mmCIF file of C-alpha atoms and ligand atoms in Angstrom:
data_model
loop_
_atom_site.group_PDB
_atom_site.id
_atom_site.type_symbol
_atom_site.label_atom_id
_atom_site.label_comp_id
_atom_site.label_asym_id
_atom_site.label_seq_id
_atom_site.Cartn_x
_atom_site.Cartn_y
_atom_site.Cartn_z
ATOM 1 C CA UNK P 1 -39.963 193.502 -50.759
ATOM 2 C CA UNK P 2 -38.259 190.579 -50.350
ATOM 3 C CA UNK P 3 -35.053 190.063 -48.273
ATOM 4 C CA UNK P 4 -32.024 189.911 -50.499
ATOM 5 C CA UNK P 5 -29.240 189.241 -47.365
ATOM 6 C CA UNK P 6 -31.210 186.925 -45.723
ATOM 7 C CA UNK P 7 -32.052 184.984 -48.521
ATOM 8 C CA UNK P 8 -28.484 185.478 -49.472
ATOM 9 C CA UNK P 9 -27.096 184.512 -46.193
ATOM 10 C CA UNK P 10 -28.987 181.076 -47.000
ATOM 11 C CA UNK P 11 -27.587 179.964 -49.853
ATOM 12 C CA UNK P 12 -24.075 181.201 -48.200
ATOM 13 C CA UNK P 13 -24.386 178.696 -45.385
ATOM 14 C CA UNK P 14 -25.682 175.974 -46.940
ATOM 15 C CA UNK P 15 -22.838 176.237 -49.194
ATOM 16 C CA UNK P 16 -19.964 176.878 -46.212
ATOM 17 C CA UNK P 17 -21.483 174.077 -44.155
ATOM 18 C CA UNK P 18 -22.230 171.418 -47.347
ATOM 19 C CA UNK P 19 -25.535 171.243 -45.996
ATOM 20 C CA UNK P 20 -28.738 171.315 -48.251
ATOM 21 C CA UNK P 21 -31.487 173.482 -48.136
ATOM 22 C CA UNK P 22 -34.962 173.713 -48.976
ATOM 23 C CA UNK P 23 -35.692 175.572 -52.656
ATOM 24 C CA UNK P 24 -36.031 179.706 -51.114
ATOM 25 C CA UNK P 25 -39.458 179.515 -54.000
ATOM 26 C CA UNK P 26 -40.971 177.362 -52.086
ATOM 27 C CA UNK P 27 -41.462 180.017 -49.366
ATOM 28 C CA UNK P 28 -40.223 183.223 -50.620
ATOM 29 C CA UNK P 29 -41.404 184.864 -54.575
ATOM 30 C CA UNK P 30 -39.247 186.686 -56.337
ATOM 31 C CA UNK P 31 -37.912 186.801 -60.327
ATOM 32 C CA UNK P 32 -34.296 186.770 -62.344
ATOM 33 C CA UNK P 33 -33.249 189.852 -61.386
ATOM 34 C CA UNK P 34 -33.960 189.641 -57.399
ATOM 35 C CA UNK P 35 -32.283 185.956 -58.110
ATOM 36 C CA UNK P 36 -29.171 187.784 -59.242
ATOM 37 C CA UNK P 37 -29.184 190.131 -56.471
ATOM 38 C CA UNK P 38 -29.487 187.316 -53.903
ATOM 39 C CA UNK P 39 -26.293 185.661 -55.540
ATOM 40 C CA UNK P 40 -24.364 188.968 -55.942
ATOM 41 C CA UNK P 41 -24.966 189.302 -51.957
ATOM 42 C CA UNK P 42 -24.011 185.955 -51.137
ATOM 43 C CA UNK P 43 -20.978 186.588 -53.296
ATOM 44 C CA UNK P 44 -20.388 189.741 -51.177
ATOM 45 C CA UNK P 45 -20.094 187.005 -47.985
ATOM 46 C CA UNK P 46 -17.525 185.451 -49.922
ATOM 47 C CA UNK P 47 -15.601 188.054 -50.053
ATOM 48 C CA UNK P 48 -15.733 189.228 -46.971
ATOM 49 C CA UNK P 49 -14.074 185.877 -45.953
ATOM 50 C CA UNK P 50 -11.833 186.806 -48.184
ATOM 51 C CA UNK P 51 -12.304 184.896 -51.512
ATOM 52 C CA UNK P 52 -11.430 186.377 -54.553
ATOM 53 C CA UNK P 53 -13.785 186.389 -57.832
ATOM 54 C CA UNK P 54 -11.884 185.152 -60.762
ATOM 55 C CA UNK P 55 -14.441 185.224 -63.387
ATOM 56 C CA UNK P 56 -17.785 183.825 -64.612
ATOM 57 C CA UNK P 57 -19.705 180.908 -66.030
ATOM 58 C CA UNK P 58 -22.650 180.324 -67.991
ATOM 59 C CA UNK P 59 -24.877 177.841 -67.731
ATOM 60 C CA UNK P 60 -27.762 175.831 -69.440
ATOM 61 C CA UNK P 61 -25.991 177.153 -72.753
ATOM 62 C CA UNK P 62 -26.814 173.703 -74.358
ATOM 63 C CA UNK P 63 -30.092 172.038 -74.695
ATOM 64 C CA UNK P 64 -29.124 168.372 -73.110
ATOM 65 C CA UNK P 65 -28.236 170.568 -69.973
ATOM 66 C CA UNK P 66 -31.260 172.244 -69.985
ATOM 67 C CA UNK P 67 -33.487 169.145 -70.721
ATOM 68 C CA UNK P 68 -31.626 167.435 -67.561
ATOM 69 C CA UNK P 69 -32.207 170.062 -65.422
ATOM 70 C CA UNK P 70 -36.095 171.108 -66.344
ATOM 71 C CA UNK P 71 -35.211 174.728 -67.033
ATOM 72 C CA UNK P 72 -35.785 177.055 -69.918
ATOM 73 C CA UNK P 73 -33.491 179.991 -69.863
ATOM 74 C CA UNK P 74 -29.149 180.624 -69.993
ATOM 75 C CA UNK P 75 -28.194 181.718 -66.502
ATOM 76 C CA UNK P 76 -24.963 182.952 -65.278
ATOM 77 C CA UNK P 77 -22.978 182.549 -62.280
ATOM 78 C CA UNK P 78 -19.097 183.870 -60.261
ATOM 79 C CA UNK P 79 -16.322 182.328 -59.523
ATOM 80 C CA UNK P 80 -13.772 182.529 -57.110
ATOM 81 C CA UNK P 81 -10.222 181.344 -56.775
ATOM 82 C CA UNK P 82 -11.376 178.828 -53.336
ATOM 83 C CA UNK P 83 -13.440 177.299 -56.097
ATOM 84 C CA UNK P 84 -9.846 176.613 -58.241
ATOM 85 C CA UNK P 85 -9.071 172.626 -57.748
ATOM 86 C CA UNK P 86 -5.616 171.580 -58.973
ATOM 87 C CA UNK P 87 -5.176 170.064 -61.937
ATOM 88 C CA UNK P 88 -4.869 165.734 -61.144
ATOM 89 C CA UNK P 89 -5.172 166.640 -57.528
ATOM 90 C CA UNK P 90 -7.925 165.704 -55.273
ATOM 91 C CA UNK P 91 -11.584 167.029 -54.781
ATOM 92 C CA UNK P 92 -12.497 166.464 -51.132
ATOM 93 C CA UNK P 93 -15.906 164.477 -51.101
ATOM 94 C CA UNK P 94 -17.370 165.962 -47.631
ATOM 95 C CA UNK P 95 -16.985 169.327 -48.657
ATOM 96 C CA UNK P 96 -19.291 168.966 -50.811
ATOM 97 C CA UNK P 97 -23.448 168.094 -50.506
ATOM 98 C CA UNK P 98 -24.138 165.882 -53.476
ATOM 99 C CA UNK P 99 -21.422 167.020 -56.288
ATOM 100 C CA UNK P 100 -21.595 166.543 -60.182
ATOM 101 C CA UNK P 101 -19.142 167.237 -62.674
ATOM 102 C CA UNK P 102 -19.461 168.317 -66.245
ATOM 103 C CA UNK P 103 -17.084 168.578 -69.384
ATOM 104 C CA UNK P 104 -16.304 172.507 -70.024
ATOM 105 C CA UNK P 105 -13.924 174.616 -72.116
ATOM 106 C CA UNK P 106 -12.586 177.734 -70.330
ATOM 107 C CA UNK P 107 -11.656 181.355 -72.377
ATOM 108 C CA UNK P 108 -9.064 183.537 -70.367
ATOM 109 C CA UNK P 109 -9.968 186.863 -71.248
ATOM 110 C CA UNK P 110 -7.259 188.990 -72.639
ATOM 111 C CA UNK P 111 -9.331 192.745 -72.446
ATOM 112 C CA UNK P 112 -11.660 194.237 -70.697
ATOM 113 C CA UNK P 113 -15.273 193.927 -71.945
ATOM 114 C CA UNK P 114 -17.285 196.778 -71.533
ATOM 115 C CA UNK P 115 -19.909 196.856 -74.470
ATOM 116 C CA UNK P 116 -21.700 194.357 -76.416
ATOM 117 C CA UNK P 117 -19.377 192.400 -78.882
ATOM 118 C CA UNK P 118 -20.652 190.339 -81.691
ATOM 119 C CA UNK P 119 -19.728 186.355 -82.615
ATOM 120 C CA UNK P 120 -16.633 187.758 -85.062
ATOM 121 C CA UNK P 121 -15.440 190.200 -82.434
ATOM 122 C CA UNK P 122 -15.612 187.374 -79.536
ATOM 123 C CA UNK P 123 -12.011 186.240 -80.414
ATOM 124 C CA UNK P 124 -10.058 189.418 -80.334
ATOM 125 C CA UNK P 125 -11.152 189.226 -76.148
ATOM 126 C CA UNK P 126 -9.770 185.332 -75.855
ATOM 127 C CA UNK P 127 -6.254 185.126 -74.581
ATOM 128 C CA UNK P 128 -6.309 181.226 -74.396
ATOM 129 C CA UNK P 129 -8.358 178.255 -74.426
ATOM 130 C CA UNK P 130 -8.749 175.387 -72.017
ATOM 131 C CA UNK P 131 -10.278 171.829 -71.403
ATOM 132 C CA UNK P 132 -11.813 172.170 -67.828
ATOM 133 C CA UNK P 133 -14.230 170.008 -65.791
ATOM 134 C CA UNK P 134 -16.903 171.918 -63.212
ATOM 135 C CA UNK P 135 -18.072 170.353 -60.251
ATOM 136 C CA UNK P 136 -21.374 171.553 -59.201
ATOM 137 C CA UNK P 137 -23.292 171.290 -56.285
ATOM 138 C CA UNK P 138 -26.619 172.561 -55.968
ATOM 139 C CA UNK P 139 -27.278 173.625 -52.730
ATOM 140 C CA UNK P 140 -31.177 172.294 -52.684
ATOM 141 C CA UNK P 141 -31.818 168.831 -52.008
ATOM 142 C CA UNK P 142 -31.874 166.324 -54.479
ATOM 143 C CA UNK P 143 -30.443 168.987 -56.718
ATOM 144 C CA UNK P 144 -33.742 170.092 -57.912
ATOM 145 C CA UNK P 145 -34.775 173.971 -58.305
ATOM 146 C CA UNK P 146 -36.373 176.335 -60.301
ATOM 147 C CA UNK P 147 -34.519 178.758 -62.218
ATOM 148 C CA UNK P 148 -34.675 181.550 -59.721
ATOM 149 C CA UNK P 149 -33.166 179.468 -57.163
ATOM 150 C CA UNK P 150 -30.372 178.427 -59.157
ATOM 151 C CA UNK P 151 -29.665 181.786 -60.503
ATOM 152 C CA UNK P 152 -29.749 182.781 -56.550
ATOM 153 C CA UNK P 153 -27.603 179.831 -55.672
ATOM 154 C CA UNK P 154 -24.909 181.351 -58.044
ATOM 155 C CA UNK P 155 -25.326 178.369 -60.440
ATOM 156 C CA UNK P 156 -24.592 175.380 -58.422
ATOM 157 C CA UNK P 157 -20.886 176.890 -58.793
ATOM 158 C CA UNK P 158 -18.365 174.791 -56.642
ATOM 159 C CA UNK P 159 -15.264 173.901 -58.406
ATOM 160 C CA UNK P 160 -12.853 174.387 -61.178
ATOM 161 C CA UNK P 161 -10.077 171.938 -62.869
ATOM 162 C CA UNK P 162 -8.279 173.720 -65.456
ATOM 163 C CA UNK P 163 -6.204 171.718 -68.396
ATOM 164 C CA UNK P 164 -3.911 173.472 -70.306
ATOM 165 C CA UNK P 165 -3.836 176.306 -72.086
ATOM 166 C CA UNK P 166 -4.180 176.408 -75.816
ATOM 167 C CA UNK P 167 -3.972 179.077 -78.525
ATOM 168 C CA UNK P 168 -6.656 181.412 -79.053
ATOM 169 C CA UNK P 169 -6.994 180.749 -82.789
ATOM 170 C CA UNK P 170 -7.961 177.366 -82.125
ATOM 171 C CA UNK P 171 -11.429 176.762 -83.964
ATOM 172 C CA UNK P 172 -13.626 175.360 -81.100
ATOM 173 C CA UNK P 173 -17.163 175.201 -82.660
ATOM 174 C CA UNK P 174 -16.883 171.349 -83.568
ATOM 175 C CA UNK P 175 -14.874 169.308 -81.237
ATOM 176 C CA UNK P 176 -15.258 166.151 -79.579
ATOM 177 C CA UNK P 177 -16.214 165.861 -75.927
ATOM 178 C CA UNK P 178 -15.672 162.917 -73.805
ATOM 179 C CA UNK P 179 -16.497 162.770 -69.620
ATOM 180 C CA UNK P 180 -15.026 159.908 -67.836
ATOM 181 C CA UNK P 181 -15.520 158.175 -64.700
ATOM 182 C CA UNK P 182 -12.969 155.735 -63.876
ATOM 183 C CA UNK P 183 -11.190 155.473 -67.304
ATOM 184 C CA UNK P 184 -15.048 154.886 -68.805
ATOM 185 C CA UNK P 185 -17.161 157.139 -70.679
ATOM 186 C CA UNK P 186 -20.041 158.242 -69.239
ATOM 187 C CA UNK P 187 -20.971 161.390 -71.608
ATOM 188 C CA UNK P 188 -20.083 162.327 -75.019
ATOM 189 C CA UNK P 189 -20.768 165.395 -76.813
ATOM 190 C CA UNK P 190 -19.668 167.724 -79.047
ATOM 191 C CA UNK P 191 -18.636 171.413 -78.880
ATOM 192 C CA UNK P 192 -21.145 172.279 -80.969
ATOM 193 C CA UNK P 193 -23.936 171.374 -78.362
ATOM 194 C CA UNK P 194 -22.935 174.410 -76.808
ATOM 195 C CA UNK P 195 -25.226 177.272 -78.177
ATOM 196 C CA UNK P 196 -24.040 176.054 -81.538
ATOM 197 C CA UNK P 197 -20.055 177.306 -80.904
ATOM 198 C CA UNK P 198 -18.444 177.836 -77.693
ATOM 199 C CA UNK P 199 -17.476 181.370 -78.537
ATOM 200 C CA UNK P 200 -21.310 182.689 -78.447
ATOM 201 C CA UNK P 201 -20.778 182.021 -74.519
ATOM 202 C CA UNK P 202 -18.409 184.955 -74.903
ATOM 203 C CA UNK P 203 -20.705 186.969 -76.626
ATOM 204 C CA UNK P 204 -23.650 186.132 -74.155
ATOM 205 C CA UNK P 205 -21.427 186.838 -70.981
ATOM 206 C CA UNK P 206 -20.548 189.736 -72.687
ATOM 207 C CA UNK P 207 -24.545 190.560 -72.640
ATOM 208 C CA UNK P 208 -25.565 189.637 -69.474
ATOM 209 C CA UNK P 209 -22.189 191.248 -67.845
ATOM 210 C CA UNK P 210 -23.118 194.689 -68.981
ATOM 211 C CA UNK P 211 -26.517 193.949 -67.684
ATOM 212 C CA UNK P 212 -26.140 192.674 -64.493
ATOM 213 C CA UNK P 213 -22.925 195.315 -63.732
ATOM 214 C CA UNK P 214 -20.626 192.789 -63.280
ATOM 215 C CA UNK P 215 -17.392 192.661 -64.814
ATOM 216 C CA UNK P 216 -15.314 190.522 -67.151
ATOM 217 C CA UNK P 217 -11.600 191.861 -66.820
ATOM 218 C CA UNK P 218 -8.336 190.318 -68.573
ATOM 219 C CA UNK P 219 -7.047 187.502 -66.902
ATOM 220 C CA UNK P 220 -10.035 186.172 -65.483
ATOM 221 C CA UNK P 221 -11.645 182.759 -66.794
ATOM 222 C CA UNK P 222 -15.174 182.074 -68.326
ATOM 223 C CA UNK P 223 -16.637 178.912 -68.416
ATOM 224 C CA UNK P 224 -18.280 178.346 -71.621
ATOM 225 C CA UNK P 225 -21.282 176.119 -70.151
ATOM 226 C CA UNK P 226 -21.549 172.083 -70.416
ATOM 227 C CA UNK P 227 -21.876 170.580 -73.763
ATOM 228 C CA UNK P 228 -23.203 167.484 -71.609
ATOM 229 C CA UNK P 229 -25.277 166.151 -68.753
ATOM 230 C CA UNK P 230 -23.388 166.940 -65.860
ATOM 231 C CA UNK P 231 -22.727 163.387 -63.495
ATOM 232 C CA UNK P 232 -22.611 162.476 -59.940
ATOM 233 C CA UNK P 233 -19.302 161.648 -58.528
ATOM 234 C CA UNK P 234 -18.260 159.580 -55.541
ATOM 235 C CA UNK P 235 -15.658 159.471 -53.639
ATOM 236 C CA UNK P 236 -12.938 157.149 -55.123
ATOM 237 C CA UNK P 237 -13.543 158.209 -58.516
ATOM 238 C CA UNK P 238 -11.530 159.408 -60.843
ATOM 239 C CA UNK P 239 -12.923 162.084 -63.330
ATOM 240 C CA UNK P 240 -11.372 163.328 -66.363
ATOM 241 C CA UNK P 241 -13.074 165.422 -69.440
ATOM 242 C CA UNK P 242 -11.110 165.070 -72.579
ATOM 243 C CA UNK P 243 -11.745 167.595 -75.454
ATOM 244 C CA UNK P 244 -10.381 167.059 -78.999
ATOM 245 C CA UNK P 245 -7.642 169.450 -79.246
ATOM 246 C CA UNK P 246 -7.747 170.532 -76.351
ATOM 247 C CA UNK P 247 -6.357 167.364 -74.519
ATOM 248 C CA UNK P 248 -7.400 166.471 -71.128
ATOM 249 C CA UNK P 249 -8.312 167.450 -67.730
ATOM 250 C CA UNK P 250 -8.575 165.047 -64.377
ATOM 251 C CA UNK P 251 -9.390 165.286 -60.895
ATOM 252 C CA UNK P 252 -9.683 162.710 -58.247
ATOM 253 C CA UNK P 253 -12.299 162.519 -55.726
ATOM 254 C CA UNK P 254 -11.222 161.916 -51.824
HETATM 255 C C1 LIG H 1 -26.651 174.585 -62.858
HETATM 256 C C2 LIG H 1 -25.318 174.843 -63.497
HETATM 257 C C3 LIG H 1 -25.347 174.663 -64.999
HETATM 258 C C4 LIG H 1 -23.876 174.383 -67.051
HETATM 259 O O1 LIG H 1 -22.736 174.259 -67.508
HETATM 260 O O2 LIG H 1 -24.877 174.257 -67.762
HETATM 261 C C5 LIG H 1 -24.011 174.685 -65.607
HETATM 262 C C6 LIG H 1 -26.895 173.124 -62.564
HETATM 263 O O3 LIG H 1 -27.015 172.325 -63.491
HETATM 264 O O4 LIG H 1 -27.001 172.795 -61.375
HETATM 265 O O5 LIG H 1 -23.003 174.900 -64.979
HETATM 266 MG MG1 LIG H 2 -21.221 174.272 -66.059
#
């Protein structure tokens, strides 16, 4: 058996105290699902301090992700609202180990999901669609794991910039993706790259929601999963994902 809340209480600290950590495989075995428990109970920490979950994310939902990282599988992580960075505000450097950021687009979910939906049912549960850039920061040094450690390091989640809301109905499955450091592109991509249209990230969270017992209520956010390489960022920087149609989304690190 191996131990869930210690394990848990690993990836918790290393993420409180922006410290890095050994990857827990190298010492400890254990598969998906055990992954997912160890990130549900670090998420239970969270809460405790009293941190709020706000939705979910997928990840490794495009290939170019995947092939960056070395992994073979879609994982999925939590959010919660001390993750939330304001939109053209700044992202404080030291509270972070070694952070990245990637282009995104963000549903809000309008209803509940409870049951498997299907690609033409996905839009009925989309309130509103935004450009958004994620900052992640694995908590392993030199941000290298196996998939079981990320999963248990709840995706590398650390932050969320939001852009602005858009209307549902806007077709998503072929738009142009820019990241920028510094007014320069550094990634482009296209919506597409993203399990071939955004919306099947709706229809996979719905999946692995159900599955893992977690749930996806209205008014929380889903992170559709990067259509890009994510990038490092240092302090100074300024970041900004722009998303045909969509418009833009900036951050500036401290
Ligand atoms: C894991 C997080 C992946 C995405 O959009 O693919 C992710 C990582 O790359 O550290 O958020
Ligand atoms: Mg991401």
């Amino acid at each position: 058996m191996i131990e869930i809340k210690k394990l848990a209480s690993i990836v918790d600290d290393a993420a409180k105290n922006a410290t890095p950590i050994n990857q827990l495989t190298g010492t400890h075995t254990f598969n998906e699902s055990e992954a997912y428990a160890i990130q549900a109970a670090s998420l239970k920490r969270r809460y405790l301090r009293g941190e709020r979950l706000v939705g979910l994310k997928l990840g490794f939902t495009s290939r170019l992700k995947m092939l960056q990282m070395g992994v073979h599988d879609m994982i999925w992580g939590r959010l919660t609202d001390k993750m939330i960075l304001e939109e053209g505000g700044n992202l404080q450097f030291d509270q972070f180990i070694h952070p990245r950021a990637e282009p995104e687009i963000c549903f809000l979910i309008k209803k509940k999901i409870e049951h498997p939906i299907t690609l033409l049912e996905a839009g009925q549960y989309i309130e509103a669609i935004a450009p958004a850039l994620e900052i992640i920061d694995s908590r392993y040094e030199n941000f290298k794991f196996s998939l079981e450690d990320v999963i248990a390091d709840n995706c590398s989640s650390a932050g969320v910039v939001l852009g602005k809301w858009h209307n549902a109905s806007t077709a998503i499955e072929n738009l142009g993706i820019v990241l920028e450091v510094n007014q320069r592109p550094v990634q482009i991509g296209s919506s597409a790259a993203i399990l071939g249209n955004p919306l099947r990230s709706v229809v996979a969270a719905a999946r692995l929601a159900i599955q893992y017992e977690e749930r996806i209520l209205p008014g929380s956010i889903l992170l559709a999963g990067a259509a890009t390489p994510a990038v490092y960022i240092q302090k100074g920087d300024h970041i900004q994902a722009r998303v045909e149609k969509l418009g833009r989304v900036a951050v500036n690190v401290i």
